[in-house]
Coordinates of C-alpha atoms in Angstrom, one line a residue:
M9 CA 13.8 27.8 -17.2
T10 CA 13.2 25.6 -14.4
S11 CA 12.6 21.8 -14.9
T12 CA 9.9 19.8 -13.0
P13 CA 11.6 17.3 -10.6
R14 CA 11.8 13.7 -11.6
S15 CA 9.0 12.7 -9.0
G16 CA 6.8 15.3 -10.5
S17 CA 5.2 18.4 -8.9
Q18 CA 5.9 19.0 -5.1
F19 CA 3.4 19.8 -2.4
A20 CA 4.7 20.8 1.1
L21 CA 2.2 20.3 4.0
R22 CA 2.6 21.5 7.6
F23 CA 0.6 21.2 10.7
G24 CA 2.0 21.7 14.3
G25 CA 5.2 19.4 14.5
Y26 CA 4.1 17.5 11.2
T27 CA 5.6 18.2 7.8
A28 CA 4.8 16.2 4.7
D29 CA 5.8 16.3 1.0
V30 CA 3.8 14.8 -1.8
A31 CA 5.0 14.3 -5.2
S32 CA 2.5 14.2 -8.3
I33 CA 3.7 11.1 -9.8
G34 CA 1.6 8.5 -8.5
A35 CA 0.4 10.9 -5.7
S36 CA 3.1 9.6 -3.6
L37 CA 4.0 10.5 -0.1
R38 CA 7.6 11.2 -0.6
T39 CA 8.3 12.4 3.3
L40 CA 6.4 12.4 6.6
R41 CA 8.1 13.8 9.7
H42 CA 7.2 14.6 13.2
E43 CA 9.4 17.1 15.0
G44 CA 12.1 16.5 12.2
R45 CA 12.0 12.6 12.8
D46 CA 11.3 10.4 9.7
L47 CA 8.0 8.4 10.0
V48 CA 8.3 7.0 6.5
V49 CA 11.3 6.0 4.4
P50 CA 11.7 9.2 2.3
F51 CA 12.9 9.8 -1.2
D52 CA 14.3 12.9 -2.9
A53 CA 12.3 15.1 -5.1
D54 CA 14.5 14.9 -8.1
E55 CA 14.7 11.2 -8.0
V56 CA 12.5 8.7 -9.9
R57 CA 10.5 7.3 -7.1
P58 CA 12.2 3.8 -5.9
G59 CA 9.5 1.3 -6.8
F60 CA 6.2 2.0 -5.4
R61 CA 7.4 3.7 -2.3
G62 CA 4.5 5.9 -1.1
A63 CA 2.4 5.6 -4.2
I64 CA -1.3 4.9 -4.7
L65 CA -2.1 1.5 -5.9
A66 CA -5.2 1.3 -8.0
P67 CA -7.1 0.0 -9.7
W68 CA -5.6 -3.0 -7.8
P69 CA -3.0 -3.4 -5.1
N70 CA -0.7 -6.2 -4.9
R71 CA -0.4 -8.7 -7.6
V72 CA -2.6 -10.0 -10.6
V73 CA -0.9 -13.4 -10.9
D74 CA 0.3 -14.0 -14.4
G75 CA -1.3 -10.8 -15.4
R76 CA -4.2 -12.6 -16.5
Y77 CA -7.8 -12.5 -15.2
T78 CA -11.5 -12.7 -16.2
F79 CA -14.3 -10.3 -15.4
D80 CA -17.8 -10.3 -16.5
G81 CA -17.1 -13.2 -18.8
R82 CA -14.3 -11.6 -20.6
E83 CA -10.6 -12.5 -20.4
F84 CA -7.8 -9.9 -20.2
E85 CA -4.0 -9.8 -20.1
L86 CA -2.1 -7.1 -18.4
A87 CA 1.6 -6.0 -18.8
L88 CA 4.0 -8.2 -16.7
T89 CA 5.4 -5.2 -14.6
E90 CA 7.0 -7.5 -12.0
P91 CA 8.7 -9.6 -14.8
Q92 CA 11.1 -11.4 -12.3
R93 CA 7.9 -13.1 -10.8
G94 CA 5.7 -12.8 -13.9
H95 CA 2.9 -10.7 -12.4
A96 CA 1.0 -7.5 -12.8
L97 CA 2.0 -5.5 -10.0
H98 CA 0.3 -2.6 -8.1
G99 CA -2.2 -1.3 -10.6
L100 CA -2.1 1.4 -13.2
A101 CA -2.0 4.6 -11.2
G102 CA 1.5 4.4 -9.8
W103 CA 3.3 6.2 -12.5
L104 CA 0.4 8.8 -13.5
D105 CA 1.0 12.5 -13.2
F106 CA -1.9 13.4 -10.6
A107 CA -3.2 17.1 -10.9
V108 CA -3.9 19.5 -8.1
V109 CA -7.5 20.0 -7.4
A110 CA -7.2 21.8 -4.2
Q111 CA -4.4 23.0 -1.8
G112 CA -4.0 24.6 1.5
E113 CA -1.1 24.9 4.0
A114 CA -2.1 21.4 5.5
S115 CA -3.7 19.5 2.8
V116 CA -3.8 18.8 -1.0
T117 CA -6.3 16.9 -3.2
L118 CA -5.0 15.4 -6.3
A119 CA -6.5 13.7 -9.1
A120 CA -5.8 11.4 -12.3
E121 CA -7.8 9.3 -14.6
I122 CA -7.2 5.7 -15.6
V123 CA -8.5 5.6 -19.3
P124 CA -9.7 2.6 -21.0
Q125 CA -7.1 0.4 -22.4
T126 CA -6.9 -3.1 -23.9
S127 CA -6.0 -4.7 -20.6
Y128 CA -8.4 -2.7 -18.4
P129 CA -11.1 -1.2 -20.7
W130 CA -12.9 1.0 -18.0
H131 CA -12.6 4.5 -17.2
L132 CA -11.9 5.8 -13.6
R133 CA -11.3 9.0 -11.9
V134 CA -8.9 8.6 -8.9
E135 CA -8.9 11.3 -6.5
T136 CA -6.9 11.4 -3.1
T137 CA -6.6 14.0 -0.2
F138 CA -3.6 14.1 2.2
R139 CA -4.3 16.0 5.3
L140 CA -2.2 16.9 8.4
G141 CA -3.6 17.3 11.7
A142 CA -3.0 17.0 15.3
D143 CA -3.4 13.1 14.8
G144 CA -1.0 12.8 12.0
L145 CA -1.4 12.4 8.2
T146 CA -4.9 11.2 7.0
Q147 CA -4.9 10.0 3.1
T148 CA -8.3 9.3 1.4
V149 CA -8.6 7.8 -2.0
R150 CA -11.9 8.0 -3.8
A151 CA -12.4 6.3 -7.3
R152 CA -15.4 7.1 -9.5
N153 CA -16.5 5.1 -12.3
V154 CA -16.9 7.6 -15.1
G155 CA -17.5 5.0 -17.8
V156 CA -20.6 2.9 -18.6
D157 CA -19.8 -0.6 -17.4
A158 CA -19.1 -2.1 -13.9
A159 CA -15.2 -2.2 -13.5
P160 CA -13.2 -4.3 -11.2
F161 CA -11.4 -2.3 -8.5
G162 CA -9.1 -2.2 -5.5
T163 CA -6.8 0.2 -3.7
G164 CA -4.3 0.8 -1.1
P165 CA -1.2 2.7 -0.1
H166 CA 2.5 1.8 -0.1
P167 CA 4.4 3.6 2.8
Y168 CA 7.5 2.0 4.6
L169 CA 7.1 3.0 8.0
V170 CA 10.1 3.8 10.3
A171 CA 10.0 3.4 14.1
G172 CA 13.3 5.1 15.1
P173 CA 16.9 5.3 14.5
T174 CA 17.9 1.7 15.2
P175 CA 17.7 -1.2 12.6
L176 CA 14.3 -2.8 11.6
D177 CA 15.5 -5.9 13.5
E178 CA 15.2 -4.2 16.9
W179 CA 11.7 -2.8 16.3
T180 CA 8.7 -4.0 18.3
F181 CA 5.8 -4.7 15.8
E182 CA 2.0 -5.0 16.9
L183 CA -0.5 -6.3 14.2
P184 CA -4.0 -7.4 15.2
A185 CA -4.4 -9.9 12.4
A186 CA -5.7 -13.7 13.1
R187 CA -4.9 -14.9 9.6
V188 CA -2.2 -14.6 7.1
L189 CA -2.3 -15.5 3.3
E190 CA 0.1 -18.2 2.5
V191 CA 1.9 -17.9 -0.8
T192 CA 4.5 -19.6 -2.9
P193 CA 8.0 -18.8 -1.9
D194 CA 9.3 -18.0 -5.5
R195 CA 6.5 -16.1 -7.2
L196 CA 4.4 -15.0 -3.9
A197 CA 1.3 -16.4 -5.7
P198 CA -1.6 -16.9 -3.1
V199 CA -2.1 -20.5 -1.9
A200 CA -4.5 -20.5 1.1
L201 CA -5.5 -18.5 4.3
Q202 CA -3.9 -19.9 7.5
D203 CA -4.3 -19.1 11.2
V204 CA -1.5 -17.2 12.3
A205 CA -1.2 -19.1 15.6
E206 CA -1.0 -22.3 13.5
H207 CA 1.1 -21.4 10.7
D208 CA 4.7 -20.6 11.8
P209 CA 3.4 -18.1 14.6
A210 CA 7.0 -17.1 15.3
R211 CA 7.0 -15.6 11.9
F212 CA 3.4 -14.5 11.5
D213 CA 1.5 -14.1 14.7
W214 CA 2.2 -10.3 15.8
R215 CA -1.2 -10.0 17.8
A216 CA 1.1 -9.5 20.9
P217 CA 3.9 -6.9 20.5
R218 CA 7.3 -8.3 20.1
V219 CA 10.5 -7.5 18.5
L220 CA 10.9 -8.2 14.7
G221 CA 14.2 -9.8 14.7
P222 CA 15.3 -11.7 11.7
A223 CA 11.8 -12.2 10.6
Q224 CA 11.2 -12.0 6.8
I225 CA 7.7 -11.1 5.8
D226 CA 6.0 -10.3 2.4
H227 CA 2.3 -11.5 3.1
A228 CA -1.1 -10.3 3.4
Y229 CA -3.1 -10.4 6.7
T230 CA -6.9 -10.4 7.4
D231 CA -9.4 -11.0 9.9
L232 CA -8.3 -7.8 11.7
D233 CA -9.2 -7.1 15.2
R234 CA -10.7 -3.6 15.2
G235 CA -11.9 -1.2 18.0
S236 CA -15.5 -0.1 18.4
D237 CA -14.9 2.5 15.9
G238 CA -14.0 -0.1 13.1
V239 CA -10.5 1.0 13.1
A240 CA -7.5 -1.4 12.8
T241 CA -4.0 -0.3 14.0
V242 CA -0.5 -1.3 13.5
R243 CA 2.3 -0.3 15.8
L244 CA 6.1 0.1 15.5
T245 CA 8.2 1.2 18.4
D246 CA 12.0 1.7 18.7
P247 CA 14.1 0.9 21.8
S248 CA 14.8 4.7 22.0
G249 CA 11.3 5.3 22.8
T250 CA 9.9 6.5 19.4
G251 CA 7.5 4.9 17.2
V252 CA 5.0 5.1 14.5
L253 CA 1.4 3.8 14.1
M254 CA -0.7 3.3 11.0
S255 CA -4.5 2.7 11.1
W256 CA -7.3 2.4 8.7
D257 CA -11.1 2.0 8.3
A258 CA -13.2 -1.0 7.5
A259 CA -13.0 -0.3 3.9
C260 CA -9.6 -2.2 4.1
P261 CA -10.2 -5.6 5.5
W262 CA -6.6 -6.7 4.2
V263 CA -3.0 -5.5 4.8
Q264 CA 0.2 -6.3 3.3
V265 CA 3.2 -6.3 5.4
H266 CA 6.9 -6.3 4.1
T267 CA 10.0 -6.3 5.8
A268 CA 11.7 -4.9 2.6
D269 CA 14.0 -7.8 2.3
L270 CA 15.9 -7.0 -1.0
P271 CA 18.1 -9.2 -3.3
G272 CA 21.6 -8.7 -2.4
G273 CA 20.8 -8.2 1.3
P274 CA 22.7 -5.7 3.3
A275 CA 24.5 -4.5 0.3
Q276 CA 21.5 -2.9 -1.0
P277 CA 21.2 0.5 0.6
F278 CA 17.4 0.3 1.6
H279 CA 17.7 -3.5 2.7
R280 CA 15.3 -3.8 5.7
A281 CA 15.1 0.1 5.8
G282 CA 11.5 0.4 6.7
L283 CA 8.3 -1.8 7.4
A284 CA 5.9 -1.7 4.4
V285 CA 2.4 -1.6 5.7
E286 CA -0.2 -1.4 2.9
P287 CA -3.9 -1.6 3.8
M288 CA -5.9 -3.1 1.1
T289 CA -9.5 -3.0 -0.1
C290 CA -9.0 -6.4 -1.4
A291 CA -6.6 -9.6 -1.3
P292 CA -3.6 -10.2 -3.6
D293 CA -5.0 -11.5 -6.8
A294 CA -8.3 -10.4 -6.1
F295 CA -9.2 -9.9 -10.0
N296 CA -8.9 -13.8 -9.9
A297 CA -11.4 -14.1 -7.0
S298 CA -13.1 -17.4 -8.6
R299 CA -9.6 -19.2 -7.9
Y300 CA -9.9 -19.0 -4.1
G301 CA -12.0 -20.3 -1.6
F302 CA -12.3 -17.2 0.5
A303 CA -13.6 -13.8 0.1
T304 CA -11.1 -11.7 -1.9
G305 CA -13.0 -8.2 -1.3
L306 CA -12.8 -7.3 -5.1
I307 CA -15.0 -4.4 -5.6
S308 CA -17.3 -4.4 -8.8
L309 CA -17.7 -0.5 -9.2
A310 CA -20.9 0.3 -11.2
A311 CA -21.0 3.0 -13.6
G312 CA -21.2 6.4 -11.5
E313 CA -20.4 4.6 -8.4
V314 CA -17.7 5.8 -5.9
A315 CA -15.5 3.5 -3.8
E316 CA -13.5 5.2 -0.8
A317 CA -10.8 4.2 1.6
S318 CA -8.7 6.1 4.2
W319 CA -5.6 5.5 6.4
R320 CA -3.5 7.3 8.9
I321 CA -0.1 7.6 10.0
A322 CA 1.2 9.0 13.2
A323 CA 4.0 9.4 15.5
L324 CA 4.1 7.5 18.7

């Protein structure tokens, strides 16, 4: 008798020089390589996925502060899944076992249901497609409200990008974002939107490509400069000449960037091993939109309605 790997059922994809492995727990991108080179920080199939590495974040990305929120006049309290900071982190889909809907050599579609529960009493079907092509890996997430009441919703991915063989501190980073969300240093709770050119630009202004160096970032950005096609693009390059890009459509007006600084610093094996780039349909703590003086992007998903977002990762 064979056992299922700890990260769930495995789906191997291939197209040209690209390969990817997707694990069913959290519909997680476990590996992505181009000509054998890692484009994301991988993890093993028979490993409990480290944190939310490569997972789908739904029905909210990032944090719900204190795990409490109000929607349609009702108050709810979520489990504190980030206990050290006292927040509800990254939604409810990340540890669901997604079932295969369709599979081919270069693509797979997986789906799971978020069932009504006391802290989130809405019924959603979340479906995601991973597709390899000449332009890299494209992932699309579609969420349908299969219940009877409007539901608060947001989504995003959680890959850790890898530019090349040198340390993250030597990578050149480009992010076309004009505003950053200031957060409290201890709990990362949102405070206010700031102009990157005025709020510690050495740490937060990456509109012109430059070396990351020792910068420590775990912040959400918005006011993204997009091309004529409505796509925003982040680029990371290594001194060796390799690199990786991630782009996403207008469904994601926010992006969380994290330099993967871990408690314990360099003694931790994955400390600053990759750069988390997380396009998001809504801001951190969007479930508490009324607290803030800016548009958080929270989606109110009506019964029967579908929300969709997509992003792409490719080698440079």
